[in-house]
Amino acid sequence: GVKSSQGVFKLQRVWIKMDLTTREEQELFEGFFSLSVSYHDEYKGGDLDRPQKQKFGLPFWAIRAAKDVDGKEIGLVPL
């Protein structure tokens, strides 16, 4: 199983504009997510190629959800 893990999540606004028709701010963000996972020795088993520690990293872009005239977020639906 997993012995330990740690990660980083960063998010920074890089652009903002006011929509003059709705008076709503439109925003663009850039972010980065990383995760480091260490495994117990017994998890490795017979697979000698499996590393004891794995690192993952992912840059991403994000936008703030738009809202309708009632203030309800547009485009977000429950799964």
Coordinates of N, CA and C in Angstrom, one line a residue:
G1 N 0.8 -1.2 0.0 CA 0.0 0.0 0.0 C 0.9 1.2 0.0
V2 N 0.2 2.3 0.2 CA 0.8 3.7 0.2 C 1.5 3.9 1.6
K3 N 2.7 4.2 1.6 CA 3.4 4.6 2.8 C 3.2 6.0 3.2
S4 N 3.4 6.9 2.2 CA 3.2 8.3 2.5 C 2.9 9.0 1.1
S5 N 2.3 10.2 1.3 CA 2.1 11.0 0.1 C 2.1 12.5 0.4
Q6 N 2.4 13.3 -0.5 CA 2.3 14.8 -0.3 C 2.1 15.4 -1.7
G7 N 1.5 16.6 -1.7 CA 1.2 17.2 -2.9 C 1.2 18.8 -2.8
V8 N 1.1 19.4 -4.0 CA 1.0 20.8 -4.1 C -0.1 21.2 -5.0
F9 N -0.9 22.2 -4.7 CA -1.9 22.7 -5.6 C -1.8 24.2 -5.6
K10 N -1.5 24.8 -6.8 CA -1.3 26.2 -6.9 C -2.3 26.7 -8.0
L11 N -2.9 27.9 -7.7 CA -3.8 28.5 -8.6 C -3.6 30.0 -8.6
Q12 N -3.4 30.6 -9.7 CA -3.2 32.1 -9.8 C -4.0 32.7 -10.9
R13 N -4.6 33.8 -10.6 CA -5.4 34.5 -11.6 C -4.4 35.3 -12.5
V14 N -4.6 35.1 -13.9 CA -3.7 35.7 -14.8 C -4.4 36.7 -15.7
W15 N -5.7 36.7 -15.7 CA -6.4 37.7 -16.6 C -7.8 37.9 -16.0
I16 N -8.3 39.2 -16.1 CA -9.6 39.5 -15.7 C -10.2 40.6 -16.6
K17 N -11.5 40.5 -16.9 CA -12.1 41.5 -17.7 C -13.6 41.6 -17.2
M18 N -14.1 42.8 -17.2 CA -15.5 43.1 -16.8 C -16.4 43.0 -18.1
D19 N -17.4 42.1 -18.0 CA -18.4 42.0 -19.1 C -19.3 43.2 -18.9
L20 N -19.3 44.1 -19.8 CA -20.1 45.4 -19.7 C -21.6 45.1 -19.8
T21 N -22.1 44.1 -20.4 CA -23.5 43.8 -20.5 C -24.1 43.2 -19.2
T22 N -23.3 42.3 -18.6 CA -23.8 41.6 -17.3 C -23.1 42.2 -16.1
R23 N -22.1 43.0 -16.2 CA -21.3 43.6 -15.1 C -20.7 42.4 -14.3
E24 N -20.4 41.3 -15.0 CA -19.8 40.2 -14.3 C -18.3 40.1 -14.7
E25 N -17.4 39.8 -13.8 CA -16.0 39.6 -14.1 C -15.8 38.3 -14.8
Q26 N -15.0 38.3 -15.8 CA -14.6 37.1 -16.5 C -13.1 36.9 -16.1
E27 N -12.8 35.7 -15.7 CA -11.4 35.4 -15.1 C -10.8 34.2 -15.7
L28 N -9.5 34.2 -15.9 CA -8.7 33.1 -16.4 C -7.6 32.8 -15.3
F29 N -7.4 31.5 -15.0 CA -6.5 31.1 -14.0 C -5.5 30.1 -14.6
E30 N -4.3 30.1 -14.1 CA -3.3 29.1 -14.4 C -3.0 28.4 -13.1
G31 N -2.8 27.1 -13.2 CA -2.5 26.3 -12.0 C -1.5 25.2 -12.3
F32 N -1.1 24.6 -11.1 CA -0.2 23.4 -11.2 C -0.6 22.5 -10.0
F33 N -0.6 21.2 -10.3 CA -0.9 20.2 -9.3 C 0.2 19.2 -9.4
S34 N 0.8 18.8 -8.2 CA 1.8 17.7 -8.2 C 1.5 16.8 -7.0
L35 N 1.9 15.6 -7.2 CA 1.7 14.6 -6.1 C 2.9 13.6 -6.1
S36 N 3.4 13.3 -4.9 CA 4.5 12.4 -4.7 C 3.9 11.3 -3.8
V37 N 4.1 10.0 -4.2 CA 3.6 8.9 -3.5 C 4.7 7.9 -3.2
S38 N 4.9 7.5 -2.0 CA 5.9 6.5 -1.6 C 5.1 5.2 -1.2
Y39 N 5.6 4.1 -1.6 CA 5.0 2.8 -1.4 C 5.8 2.0 -0.3
H40 N 5.0 1.1 0.4 CA 5.7 0.2 1.3 C 6.5 -0.8 0.5
D41 N 7.5 -1.4 1.1 CA 8.3 -2.4 0.4 C 7.5 -3.6 0.0
E42 N 6.6 -4.1 0.8 CA 5.9 -5.3 0.5 C 4.9 -5.1 -0.7
Y43 N 4.6 -3.8 -1.0 CA 3.7 -3.6 -2.1 C 4.4 -3.8 -3.4
K44 N 5.7 -3.7 -3.4 CA 6.5 -3.9 -4.6 C 6.4 -5.3 -5.1
G45 N 6.3 -6.2 -4.2 CA 6.1 -7.6 -4.6 C 7.2 -8.1 -5.5
G46 N 6.9 -8.9 -6.5 CA 7.8 -9.5 -7.5 C 8.2 -8.5 -8.6
D47 N 7.5 -7.4 -8.7 CA 7.8 -6.4 -9.8 C 9.0 -5.6 -9.5
L48 N 10.2 -6.0 -10.0 CA 11.4 -5.2 -9.7 C 11.5 -3.9 -10.4
D49 N 10.6 -3.7 -11.4 CA 10.7 -2.4 -12.2 C 9.8 -1.3 -11.5
R50 N 9.0 -1.7 -10.5 CA 8.1 -0.7 -9.9 C 8.9 0.2 -9.0
P51 N 8.9 1.5 -9.1 CA 9.7 2.4 -8.2 C 9.1 2.4 -6.8
Q52 N 9.9 2.7 -5.8 CA 9.4 2.9 -4.5 C 8.7 4.2 -4.3
K53 N 9.0 5.2 -5.2 CA 8.4 6.5 -5.1 C 8.0 7.0 -6.5
Q54 N 6.8 7.5 -6.7 CA 6.4 8.0 -8.0 C 6.0 9.4 -7.8
K55 N 6.3 10.2 -8.8 CA 5.9 11.7 -8.8 C 5.0 12.0 -10.1
F56 N 4.0 12.8 -9.8 CA 3.1 13.2 -10.9 C 3.0 14.7 -10.9
G57 N 2.9 15.3 -12.0 CA 2.7 16.8 -12.1 C 1.9 17.1 -13.3
L58 N 1.0 18.2 -13.1 CA 0.1 18.5 -14.2 C -0.2 20.0 -14.1
P59 N 0.3 20.8 -15.2 CA -0.2 22.2 -15.3 C -1.6 22.2 -15.9
F60 N -2.4 23.2 -15.6 CA -3.7 23.3 -16.1 C -4.2 24.8 -16.2
W61 N -5.2 25.0 -17.0 CA -5.9 26.3 -17.1 C -7.3 26.2 -16.5
A62 N -7.9 27.2 -16.0 CA -9.2 27.2 -15.4 C -9.9 28.5 -15.7
I63 N -11.2 28.5 -15.8 CA -12.0 29.7 -15.9 C -13.1 29.7 -14.8
R64 N -13.5 30.8 -14.4 CA -14.6 30.9 -13.4 C -15.9 30.6 -14.1
A65 N -16.8 29.9 -13.5 CA -18.1 29.6 -14.2 C -18.9 30.8 -14.3
A66 N -19.6 30.9 -15.5 CA -20.5 32.1 -15.7 C -21.8 31.9 -15.0
K67 N -22.5 33.0 -14.7 CA -23.7 32.9 -14.0 C -24.9 33.5 -14.8
D68 N -26.1 33.0 -14.6 CA -27.2 33.6 -15.3 C -27.7 34.8 -14.6
V69 N -28.9 35.4 -15.0 CA -29.4 36.6 -14.4 C -29.8 36.4 -13.0
D70 N -30.1 35.1 -12.6 CA -30.5 34.8 -11.2 C -29.3 34.5 -10.3
G71 N -28.1 34.5 -10.9 CA -26.9 34.2 -10.1 C -26.5 32.8 -10.1
K72 N -27.3 31.9 -10.8 CA -27.0 30.5 -10.8 C -25.9 30.2 -11.9
E73 N -25.0 29.3 -11.5 CA -23.9 29.0 -12.4 C -24.4 28.3 -13.6
I74 N -23.8 28.7 -14.8 CA -24.2 28.1 -16.1 C -23.3 27.0 -16.5
G75 N -23.8 25.9 -17.0 CA -23.0 24.8 -17.5 C -22.6 23.8 -16.5
L76 N -22.8 24.0 -15.2 CA -22.4 23.0 -14.2 C -23.7 22.2 -13.9
V77 N -23.6 20.9 -14.1 CA -24.7 20.0 -13.8 C -24.3 18.9 -12.9
P78 N -25.1 18.5 -12.0 CA -24.7 17.4 -11.1 C -24.6 16.1 -11.9
L79 N -23.7 15.2 -11.5 CA -23.5 13.9 -12.2 C -24.4 12.9 -11.7

